[in-house]
Short mmCIF file of C-alpha atoms and ligand atoms in Angstrom, two decimals:
data_model
loop_
_atom_site.label_atom_id
_atom_site.label_comp_id
_atom_site.label_asym_id
_atom_site.label_seq_id
_atom_site.Cartn_x
_atom_site.Cartn_y
_atom_site.Cartn_z
CA MET X 16 -22.51 20.57 13.20
CA SER X 17 -19.11 19.45 14.36
CA VAL X 18 -18.32 16.44 16.53
CA ILE X 19 -15.44 16.06 18.97
CA TYR X 20 -13.33 12.96 19.54
CA ALA X 21 -11.19 12.92 22.67
CA ALA X 22 -8.61 10.49 24.02
CA ARG X 23 -5.67 10.34 26.40
CA TRP X 24 -3.35 10.90 23.43
CA VAL X 25 -3.68 12.67 20.11
CA LEU X 26 -0.83 12.15 17.62
CA PRO X 27 -1.12 14.78 14.89
CA ILE X 28 2.21 13.54 13.33
CA ILE X 29 3.15 16.96 11.92
CA SER X 30 3.20 18.43 15.42
CA PRO X 31 4.05 17.01 18.87
CA SER X 32 1.75 14.52 20.62
CA ILE X 33 -0.94 15.98 22.84
CA GLN X 34 -1.89 14.48 26.19
CA ASP X 35 -5.60 14.56 26.93
CA GLY X 36 -6.23 15.84 23.46
CA ALA X 37 -9.19 16.15 21.16
CA ILE X 38 -10.06 16.84 17.58
CA ALA X 39 -13.19 18.41 16.15
CA VAL X 40 -14.57 17.27 12.81
CA ASP X 41 -17.09 19.11 10.67
CA ASN X 42 -18.41 17.14 7.69
CA SER X 43 -15.31 15.81 5.92
CA THR X 44 -12.81 18.19 7.50
CA ILE X 45 -10.81 18.55 10.70
CA VAL X 46 -11.67 21.92 12.24
CA ALA X 47 -9.61 21.76 15.44
CA VAL X 48 -6.78 19.75 17.02
CA GLY X 49 -5.43 20.45 20.50
CA PRO X 50 -5.77 19.95 24.24
CA ARG X 51 -9.31 18.85 25.03
CA PRO X 52 -10.33 21.98 27.01
CA ASP X 53 -9.26 24.24 24.11
CA VAL X 54 -11.15 22.23 21.50
CA VAL X 55 -14.27 22.05 23.68
CA ALA X 56 -14.11 25.80 24.34
CA ARG X 57 -14.08 26.46 20.60
CA PHE X 58 -16.99 24.09 19.90
CA PRO X 59 -18.99 24.11 23.14
CA HIS X 60 -22.16 22.63 21.64
CA SER X 61 -20.55 19.66 19.90
CA ARG X 62 -21.19 16.07 20.87
CA ILE X 63 -18.10 14.53 22.47
CA THR X 64 -16.98 10.92 22.14
CA ASP X 65 -14.28 10.12 24.67
CA PHE X 66 -12.21 7.04 23.84
CA GLY X 67 -10.32 7.20 27.14
CA GLU X 68 -7.07 5.22 27.20
CA ALA X 69 -6.54 5.37 23.44
CA ALA X 70 -4.66 7.23 20.72
CA ILE X 71 -6.26 9.31 17.99
CA LEU X 72 -4.03 9.59 14.95
CA PRO X 73 -4.27 9.96 11.18
CA GLY X 74 -5.58 6.84 9.47
CA PHE X 75 -2.89 4.42 8.37
CA VAL X 76 -1.80 4.53 4.75
CA ASN X 77 -1.21 1.18 3.07
CA ALA X 78 0.93 2.33 0.18
CA HIS X 79 1.07 -1.04 -1.55
CA SER X 80 -1.72 -3.61 -1.69
CA HIS X 81 -3.43 -5.97 -4.11
CA LEU X 82 -6.90 -6.23 -2.60
CA GLU X 83 -8.21 -8.49 -5.37
CA LEU X 84 -5.79 -11.22 -4.21
CA THR X 85 -7.29 -11.46 -0.72
CA VAL X 86 -8.74 -14.88 -1.53
CA MET X 87 -5.15 -16.10 -2.10
CA ARG X 88 -4.18 -15.75 1.56
CA GLY X 89 -2.26 -18.96 2.30
CA PHE X 90 -2.62 -20.19 -1.31
CA LEU X 91 1.06 -19.96 -2.25
CA GLU X 92 2.94 -21.09 0.82
CA ARG X 93 4.65 -23.96 -0.96
CA GLU X 94 5.85 -21.81 -3.87
CA GLU X 95 7.48 -19.15 -1.69
CA ASN X 96 11.01 -20.40 -2.24
CA ASP X 97 10.68 -19.90 -6.00
CA PHE X 98 9.43 -16.41 -6.93
CA PHE X 99 8.96 -17.33 -10.59
CA ALA X 100 6.78 -20.34 -9.71
CA TRP X 101 4.96 -18.20 -7.12
CA LEU X 102 4.11 -15.52 -9.71
CA ARG X 103 3.10 -18.11 -12.29
CA LYS X 104 0.67 -19.90 -9.97
CA LEU X 105 -0.77 -16.57 -8.82
CA THR X 106 -1.23 -15.34 -12.40
CA VAL X 107 -2.94 -18.54 -13.56
CA ALA X 108 -5.29 -18.50 -10.55
CA ARG X 109 -6.11 -14.81 -11.02
CA LEU X 110 -7.02 -15.36 -14.66
CA ALA X 111 -9.49 -18.02 -13.52
CA MET X 112 -11.31 -15.53 -11.27
CA THR X 113 -14.54 -14.00 -12.54
CA THR X 114 -15.41 -10.32 -12.25
CA GLU X 115 -17.64 -11.08 -9.28
CA ASP X 116 -14.88 -13.16 -7.63
CA LEU X 117 -12.54 -10.18 -7.91
CA VAL X 118 -15.12 -7.83 -6.35
CA VAL X 119 -15.77 -10.18 -3.42
CA SER X 120 -12.06 -10.80 -2.86
CA ALA X 121 -11.21 -7.09 -3.05
CA THR X 122 -14.13 -6.11 -0.80
CA CYS X 123 -13.03 -8.62 1.86
CA GLY X 124 -9.55 -7.06 1.62
CA ALA X 125 -10.98 -3.56 1.95
CA ILE X 126 -12.91 -4.67 5.05
CA GLU X 127 -9.72 -6.06 6.56
CA ALA X 128 -8.02 -2.71 5.89
CA ALA X 129 -10.83 -0.66 7.45
CA ARG X 130 -10.84 -2.90 10.53
CA ALA X 131 -7.09 -2.28 10.92
CA GLY X 132 -7.40 1.51 10.83
CA VAL X 133 -6.24 1.90 7.23
CA THR X 134 -7.92 4.85 5.54
CA CYS X 135 -5.98 5.08 2.26
CA LEU X 136 -4.54 2.43 -0.03
CA GLY X 137 -2.28 2.36 -3.05
CA ASP X 138 -3.86 -0.64 -4.70
CA ALA X 139 -2.40 -2.32 -7.77
CA SER X 140 -5.08 -4.17 -9.67
CA SER X 141 -5.46 -6.18 -12.84
CA ALA X 142 -9.13 -5.25 -12.78
CA ALA X 143 -9.24 -1.71 -11.44
CA THR X 144 -13.00 -1.34 -11.94
CA GLN X 145 -13.54 -4.06 -9.36
CA ALA X 146 -10.98 -2.63 -6.91
CA ILE X 147 -12.64 0.79 -7.17
CA ARG X 148 -16.00 -0.83 -6.42
CA ALA X 149 -14.50 -2.52 -3.35
CA LEU X 150 -12.98 0.70 -1.97
CA ARG X 151 -16.25 2.50 -2.53
CA GLU X 152 -18.33 -0.23 -0.86
CA VAL X 153 -16.28 0.17 2.31
CA GLY X 154 -15.76 3.93 2.02
CA LEU X 155 -11.97 3.96 1.77
CA ARG X 156 -9.71 6.47 0.08
CA GLY X 157 -7.10 5.34 -2.41
CA ILE X 158 -5.39 5.29 -5.73
CA VAL X 159 -6.16 2.22 -7.81
CA TYR X 160 -3.36 1.59 -10.27
CA GLN X 161 -4.51 -0.32 -13.33
CA GLU X 162 -1.81 -2.90 -14.03
CA SER X 163 -0.28 -3.29 -17.46
CA PHE X 164 1.69 -6.31 -18.61
CA GLY X 165 3.55 -7.03 -21.84
CA PRO X 166 7.14 -8.25 -22.06
CA ASP X 167 7.10 -8.49 -25.87
CA PRO X 168 8.15 -5.10 -27.33
CA LYS X 169 6.34 -5.93 -30.58
CA LEU X 170 3.03 -5.75 -28.70
CA ALA X 171 3.83 -2.55 -26.80
CA ARG X 172 1.69 -0.22 -28.91
CA GLU X 173 -1.28 -2.54 -28.84
CA ASN X 174 -1.00 -3.05 -25.08
CA VAL X 175 -0.79 0.66 -24.36
CA ALA X 176 -3.72 1.40 -26.66
CA LYS X 177 -5.73 -1.05 -24.54
CA LEU X 178 -4.47 0.59 -21.35
CA ARG X 179 -5.48 4.00 -22.68
CA GLU X 180 -9.02 2.73 -23.24
CA GLN X 181 -9.17 1.19 -19.78
CA ILE X 182 -7.99 4.45 -18.21
CA ALA X 183 -10.59 6.49 -20.11
CA GLU X 184 -13.31 4.25 -18.72
CA LEU X 185 -11.87 4.17 -15.19
CA ARG X 186 -11.66 7.96 -15.16
CA THR X 187 -15.45 8.10 -15.21
CA LEU X 188 -15.46 6.25 -11.87
CA GLU X 189 -13.14 8.69 -10.08
CA ASP X 190 -14.37 10.83 -7.21
CA ASP X 191 -12.88 12.79 -4.30
CA LEU X 192 -11.82 9.61 -2.51
CA VAL X 193 -10.74 7.20 -5.22
CA ARG X 194 -8.33 8.13 -7.98
CA VAL X 195 -7.01 6.15 -10.93
CA GLY X 196 -3.39 5.46 -11.73
CA VAL X 197 -1.34 3.08 -13.87
CA SER X 198 1.06 0.33 -12.92
CA PRO X 199 3.46 -1.12 -15.43
CA HIS X 200 3.81 -4.30 -13.38
CA ALA X 201 7.58 -4.89 -13.21
CA PRO X 202 10.68 -4.58 -15.42
CA TYR X 203 10.55 -8.29 -16.25
CA THR X 204 6.87 -8.32 -17.27
CA VAL X 205 6.76 -5.06 -19.26
CA SER X 206 9.10 -4.30 -22.17
CA GLY X 207 11.26 -1.18 -22.29
CA ARG X 208 9.26 0.02 -25.28
CA GLN X 209 6.02 -0.33 -23.33
CA LEU X 210 7.56 1.50 -20.36
CA ASP X 211 8.43 4.42 -22.67
CA LEU X 212 4.85 4.60 -23.89
CA ILE X 213 3.29 4.27 -20.41
CA SER X 214 5.56 6.99 -19.02
CA ARG X 215 4.44 9.29 -21.86
CA LEU X 216 0.79 8.40 -21.25
CA ALA X 217 1.11 9.03 -17.50
CA ILE X 218 2.69 12.46 -18.03
CA ASP X 219 0.18 13.50 -20.69
CA GLU X 220 -2.81 12.32 -18.65
CA LYS X 221 -1.38 13.33 -15.24
CA LEU X 222 -1.76 9.77 -13.96
CA PRO X 223 -0.04 8.53 -10.81
CA VAL X 224 2.31 5.60 -11.49
CA MET X 225 3.16 2.63 -9.28
CA MET X 226 5.69 -0.02 -10.15
CA HIS X 227 7.33 -3.03 -8.51
CA ALA X 228 11.03 -2.30 -8.57
CA ALA X 229 14.27 -3.87 -7.31
CA GLU X 230 12.36 -6.58 -5.47
CA SER X 231 14.10 -9.93 -6.02
CA GLN X 232 17.50 -11.36 -6.76
CA ALA X 233 15.95 -12.99 -9.82
CA GLU X 234 15.09 -9.49 -11.06
CA GLN X 235 18.64 -8.28 -10.39
CA LEU X 236 20.09 -11.20 -12.33
CA PHE X 237 17.70 -10.44 -15.18
CA MET X 238 18.72 -6.77 -15.29
CA LEU X 239 22.45 -7.15 -14.83
CA GLU X 240 23.24 -10.35 -16.69
CA GLY X 241 20.15 -11.43 -18.59
CA LEU X 242 20.14 -14.70 -16.71
CA GLY X 243 17.84 -16.55 -14.33
CA PRO X 244 14.18 -17.60 -14.39
CA PHE X 245 12.74 -14.34 -15.78
CA ALA X 246 15.18 -14.29 -18.71
CA GLU X 247 14.61 -18.00 -19.38
CA GLY X 248 10.85 -17.46 -19.20
CA LEU X 249 11.05 -14.78 -21.91
CA ARG X 250 13.31 -16.90 -24.12
CA ALA X 251 10.90 -19.83 -23.82
CA ARG X 252 8.20 -17.49 -25.23
CA GLY X 253 10.47 -16.42 -28.09
CA ILE X 254 10.97 -12.92 -26.66
CA GLU X 255 14.46 -11.51 -26.95
CA TRP X 256 15.99 -9.89 -23.90
CA GLU X 257 19.26 -8.09 -23.84
CA ALA X 258 20.17 -7.18 -20.27
CA PRO X 259 20.91 -3.46 -19.89
CA GLY X 260 23.57 -4.21 -17.27
CA LEU X 261 22.02 -1.54 -15.06
CA SER X 262 20.20 -1.51 -11.75
CA THR X 263 16.41 -1.55 -12.06
CA ILE X 264 16.09 2.10 -11.01
CA GLN X 265 18.70 3.28 -13.54
CA TYR X 266 17.04 1.20 -16.25
CA LEU X 267 13.64 2.71 -15.42
CA GLU X 268 15.14 6.20 -15.53
CA GLY X 269 16.22 5.46 -19.10
CA HIS X 270 12.60 4.67 -19.95
CA GLY X 271 11.13 7.86 -18.54
CA VAL X 272 9.54 6.24 -15.51
CA LEU X 273 11.20 8.57 -12.98
CA GLU X 274 9.77 11.62 -14.75
CA THR X 275 6.33 10.42 -13.67
CA LYS X 276 7.29 10.75 -9.94
CA PRO X 277 6.39 7.10 -9.47
CA LEU X 278 5.69 5.11 -6.36
CA PHE X 279 8.12 2.20 -6.26
CA ALA X 280 7.17 -0.89 -4.28
CA HIS X 281 9.99 -2.79 -2.53
CA CYS X 282 13.34 -1.16 -3.55
CA ILE X 283 15.44 -3.86 -1.90
CA ASN X 284 18.34 -3.95 -4.34
CA VAL X 285 19.17 -0.26 -4.57
CA ASP X 286 22.51 1.51 -4.38
CA ASP X 287 23.50 5.10 -3.58
CA ARG X 288 23.02 6.25 -7.15
CA ASP X 289 19.52 4.71 -7.27
CA LEU X 290 18.51 6.49 -4.07
CA GLU X 291 19.86 9.76 -5.44
CA LEU X 292 17.75 9.30 -8.60
CA ILE X 293 14.65 8.53 -6.51
CA LYS X 294 15.23 11.60 -4.37
CA ARG X 295 15.87 13.92 -7.31
CA ALA X 296 12.76 12.67 -9.08
CA GLY X 297 10.58 13.19 -5.98
CA ALA X 298 9.49 9.56 -6.32
CA GLY X 299 8.03 7.57 -3.43
CA ILE X 300 8.82 4.19 -1.94
CA ALA X 301 6.36 1.66 -0.52
CA HIS X 302 8.46 -0.32 1.94
CA CYS X 303 6.98 -3.82 2.33
CA PRO X 304 9.16 -5.49 4.97
CA LYS X 305 6.92 -8.45 5.80
CA SER X 306 6.27 -9.44 2.20
CA ASN X 307 9.98 -9.06 1.44
CA ALA X 308 10.88 -11.29 4.36
CA LYS X 309 8.19 -13.89 3.76
CA LEU X 310 9.20 -14.35 0.12
CA GLY X 311 12.86 -14.37 1.17
CA HIS X 312 13.68 -11.41 -1.05
CA GLY X 313 15.79 -9.62 1.53
CA ARG X 314 15.67 -6.36 3.40
CA ALA X 315 15.25 -2.90 1.95
CA PRO X 316 17.46 -0.20 3.54
CA PHE X 317 14.56 1.48 5.35
CA SER X 318 16.66 3.56 7.74
CA THR X 319 18.71 4.83 4.79
CA PHE X 320 15.48 5.84 3.03
CA VAL X 321 14.50 7.76 6.16
CA SER X 322 17.89 9.36 6.81
CA ARG X 323 18.05 10.56 3.20
CA GLY X 324 14.66 12.18 3.53
CA LEU X 325 12.96 10.06 0.87
CA ASN X 326 9.17 9.84 0.71
CA VAL X 327 8.76 6.40 2.21
CA GLY X 328 5.59 4.72 3.38
CA LEU X 329 4.66 1.19 4.34
CA GLY X 330 2.85 -1.42 2.29
CA SER X 331 1.41 -4.79 3.17
CA ASP X 332 1.67 -6.02 -0.43
CA SER X 333 -0.95 -8.70 -1.10
CA VAL X 334 -2.03 -11.01 1.70
CA ALA X 335 -0.80 -13.82 -0.59
CA SER X 336 2.67 -12.84 0.62
CA ASN X 337 2.15 -11.31 4.06
CA ASN X 338 -0.49 -12.73 5.20
CA THR X 339 -2.24 -9.74 6.76
CA CYS X 340 -3.08 -6.18 5.80
CA ASP X 341 -2.06 -4.50 9.04
CA ILE X 342 0.10 -1.39 8.86
CA VAL X 343 0.69 -1.28 12.62
CA GLU X 344 2.23 -4.71 12.41
CA GLU X 345 4.17 -3.62 9.32
CA ALA X 346 5.51 -0.61 11.26
CA ARG X 347 6.69 -2.87 14.08
CA PHE X 348 8.37 -5.24 11.69
CA ALA X 349 9.98 -2.36 9.78
CA ALA X 350 11.36 -0.81 12.98
CA LEU X 351 12.61 -4.08 14.43
CA LEU X 352 14.38 -5.11 11.24
CA THR X 353 16.47 -1.95 11.27
CA ARG X 354 17.76 -2.95 14.69
CA LEU X 355 19.42 -6.03 13.25
CA THR X 356 22.81 -5.58 11.67
CA SER X 357 22.47 -5.84 7.94
CA ALA X 358 24.70 -8.26 6.08
CA ALA X 359 25.49 -5.42 3.68
CA GLY X 360 26.34 -3.19 6.63
CA HIS X 361 24.39 -0.21 5.29
CA ASP X 362 21.35 -0.31 7.49
CA CYS X 363 22.24 -0.64 11.13
CA SER X 364 20.90 2.64 12.46
CA ALA X 365 17.75 2.16 14.43
CA ILE X 366 14.35 3.47 13.42
CA THR X 367 12.40 4.95 16.33
CA ALA X 368 8.74 4.30 17.10
CA GLU X 369 7.95 7.89 16.03
CA GLN X 370 9.67 7.39 12.68
CA ALA X 371 7.74 4.15 12.15
CA VAL X 372 4.41 5.84 12.93
CA PHE X 373 5.38 8.66 10.56
CA ALA X 374 6.02 6.15 7.74
CA ALA X 375 2.70 4.44 8.50
CA THR X 376 0.79 7.71 8.07
CA LEU X 377 2.28 10.91 6.58
CA GLY X 378 5.21 9.10 4.95
CA GLY X 379 2.81 6.87 3.02
CA ALA X 380 0.65 9.83 2.06
CA ARG X 381 3.67 11.70 0.69
CA ALA X 382 4.93 8.63 -1.16
CA MET X 383 1.51 8.45 -2.84
CA GLY X 384 1.37 12.20 -3.41
CA ARG X 385 -1.87 12.73 -1.49
CA PRO X 386 -2.44 15.63 0.92
CA ILE X 387 -3.48 13.47 3.90
CA GLY X 388 -1.66 11.62 6.69
CA ALA X 389 -1.72 14.19 9.47
CA LEU X 390 -4.15 15.81 11.88
CA ALA X 391 -4.38 19.56 11.35
CA GLU X 392 -7.06 22.14 10.88
CA GLY X 393 -8.35 22.14 7.34
CA MET X 394 -7.16 18.63 6.50
CA GLN X 395 -9.43 15.77 5.55
CA ALA X 396 -10.78 13.88 8.57
CA ASP X 397 -9.08 10.53 7.93
CA ILE X 398 -8.60 9.12 11.40
CA ALA X 399 -7.80 5.94 13.28
CA VAL X 400 -8.46 5.52 16.99
CA VAL X 401 -6.40 2.78 18.62
CA ASN X 402 -7.27 1.33 22.01
CA LEU X 403 -4.28 1.30 24.39
CA SER X 404 -6.01 -0.09 27.48
CA GLY X 405 -5.32 -3.78 26.79
CA ALA X 406 -3.33 -6.15 28.99
CA HIS X 407 -0.76 -6.33 26.17
CA GLN X 408 -0.35 -2.54 26.18
CA GLN X 409 -0.55 -1.40 29.81
CA PRO X 410 0.98 0.60 31.30
CA VAL X 411 1.58 3.12 28.55
CA ARG X 412 4.46 5.56 28.89
CA ASP X 413 4.94 6.68 25.32
CA PRO X 414 2.00 6.40 22.88
CA ALA X 415 4.16 5.90 19.76
CA ALA X 416 6.11 3.08 21.43
CA ALA X 417 2.85 1.54 22.70
CA LEU X 418 1.42 1.68 19.18
CA VAL X 419 4.41 0.29 17.31
CA PHE X 420 5.77 -2.22 19.78
CA SER X 421 2.67 -3.38 21.70
CA SER X 422 -0.33 -2.95 19.40
CA SER X 423 -1.76 -4.27 16.17
CA GLY X 424 -4.55 -3.34 13.79
CA ARG X 425 -6.87 -5.46 15.93
CA ASP X 426 -6.73 -2.77 18.62
CA VAL X 427 -8.41 -0.22 16.34
CA LEU X 428 -11.70 1.15 17.71
CA LEU X 429 -12.68 3.59 14.98
CA THR X 430 -11.72 4.21 11.36
CA MET X 431 -12.95 7.40 9.72
CA VAL X 432 -12.52 8.54 6.13
CA ALA X 433 -13.43 12.10 5.13
CA GLY X 434 -15.49 12.47 8.31
CA ARG X 435 -17.45 9.24 7.79
CA GLU X 436 -17.17 6.44 10.34
CA ILE X 437 -16.54 3.37 8.19
CA TYR X 438 -15.60 1.08 11.10
CA ARG X 439 -16.57 1.40 14.74
CA ASP X 440 -16.83 -0.93 17.74
CA GLY X 441 -16.32 -4.12 15.75
CA HIS X 442 -18.60 -3.30 12.82
CA VAL X 443 -17.91 -2.16 9.27
CA SER X 444 -20.79 0.09 8.37
CA GLY X 445 -23.33 -0.93 5.78
CA LEU X 446 -21.92 -4.34 4.83
CA ASP X 447 -22.91 -7.93 5.51
CA GLU X 448 -19.47 -9.25 6.43
CA SER X 449 -20.49 -12.84 7.13
CA GLU X 450 -22.17 -13.16 3.73
CA LEU X 451 -19.04 -11.79 2.04
CA ARG X 452 -16.84 -14.25 3.93
CA ARG X 453 -19.11 -17.11 2.94
CA ARG X 454 -18.70 -16.10 -0.71
CA LEU X 455 -14.96 -15.78 -0.24
CA ALA X 456 -14.85 -19.36 1.09
CA THR X 457 -16.70 -20.58 -2.01
CA ILE X 458 -14.18 -18.91 -4.30
CA ARG X 459 -11.35 -20.35 -2.19
CA ILE X 460 -12.68 -23.89 -2.67
CA ARG X 461 -12.97 -23.41 -6.43
CA LEU X 462 -9.47 -21.92 -6.64
CA ASP X 463 -7.92 -24.76 -4.65
CA GLY X 464 -9.73 -27.31 -6.80
CA SER X 465 -8.32 -25.74 -9.98
CA VAL X 466 -4.65 -26.44 -9.19
ZN1 ZN E 23 2.97 -6.04 -5.19
#
């Protein structure tokens, strides 16, 4: 039996917005999208929920998150001016977290996502089993990328053998909603040898790949000149590093990473040749403008990504560097930043509200290689309904502009994944949120006491 959701606006993303629109959902699938009278005529016996002054659109895609780090919101404010120190403190604290800590932290992050209308995440995790559990608890869709570290090339084989075992186990947890991928963390934490082996593994096992790339100036210095904190850090551990003298993307191409059609997070320091390589490879980009700004890493050329037709979505990154998981807010920030003249002069064309909403939905889905992110007959019913009746939103002339420039994830009324309502009217279904937040506070106290 199908159900109908109606609202003043429906934004299917792959087709023009519909005024006084509706969608019909049957089990996990969208069976109709159109003007309300047409949809009702096709399914005359369906129950109708009318959200009134609201927009129905595909659920938001958060293409880059680290849900397990949710407990670290606000934990690293003082280290933000030194990325190396920031990463070191984060890594030490994460190693001190128990399995149960990671589940609680990730579940609280998944709840935050569901409340903000996010239906699909690209989550990088050091403990993917726990992240998968968290997504499943809340009912979210996603790819969980098991992280791999290892800057010492001598340990590459051993590290990848361990990764192979982890993947075999994680594969048994996959279902229609949650898939497993791999994430060689970054070019300064994973050796070239290990990148070669992971690329091979990903191609052989058909695993999606996510990698942090071209994020910081420290990384650029490491790649081009073999200098700076990352290079010094390796030398202090007795690991040799000879800088390739190439951009990160060109270096990764040499290690087979582009053959895996990866999802790259950040891509701040990229040139024309890099973008051409990304395009030719069919790779995706998770644009994380708030995290990039908060850590002072700079601004990725988002409007260039869009004008070149790259698969670009939006990512919150971890709340340790954001400090929220809210893709509506990310879309606003992304659009506004393109309206400032870039110091490099390559990114001064403005991104429209429609383009920002596209990146927040279908763009993210394409960057992750998943067939979601739009409202059309036959597609999975992954939906967000955003209230537009608030004092901060009225009057509404254009729904995309109202969403991007006047709204936030807190205006979400309903989040649905594969036809299941996982968040509605202020409640995440089936979870004791206050108990989880109490446990999160306990972990927070322990974490703060350990540093
Ligand atoms: Zn990240």
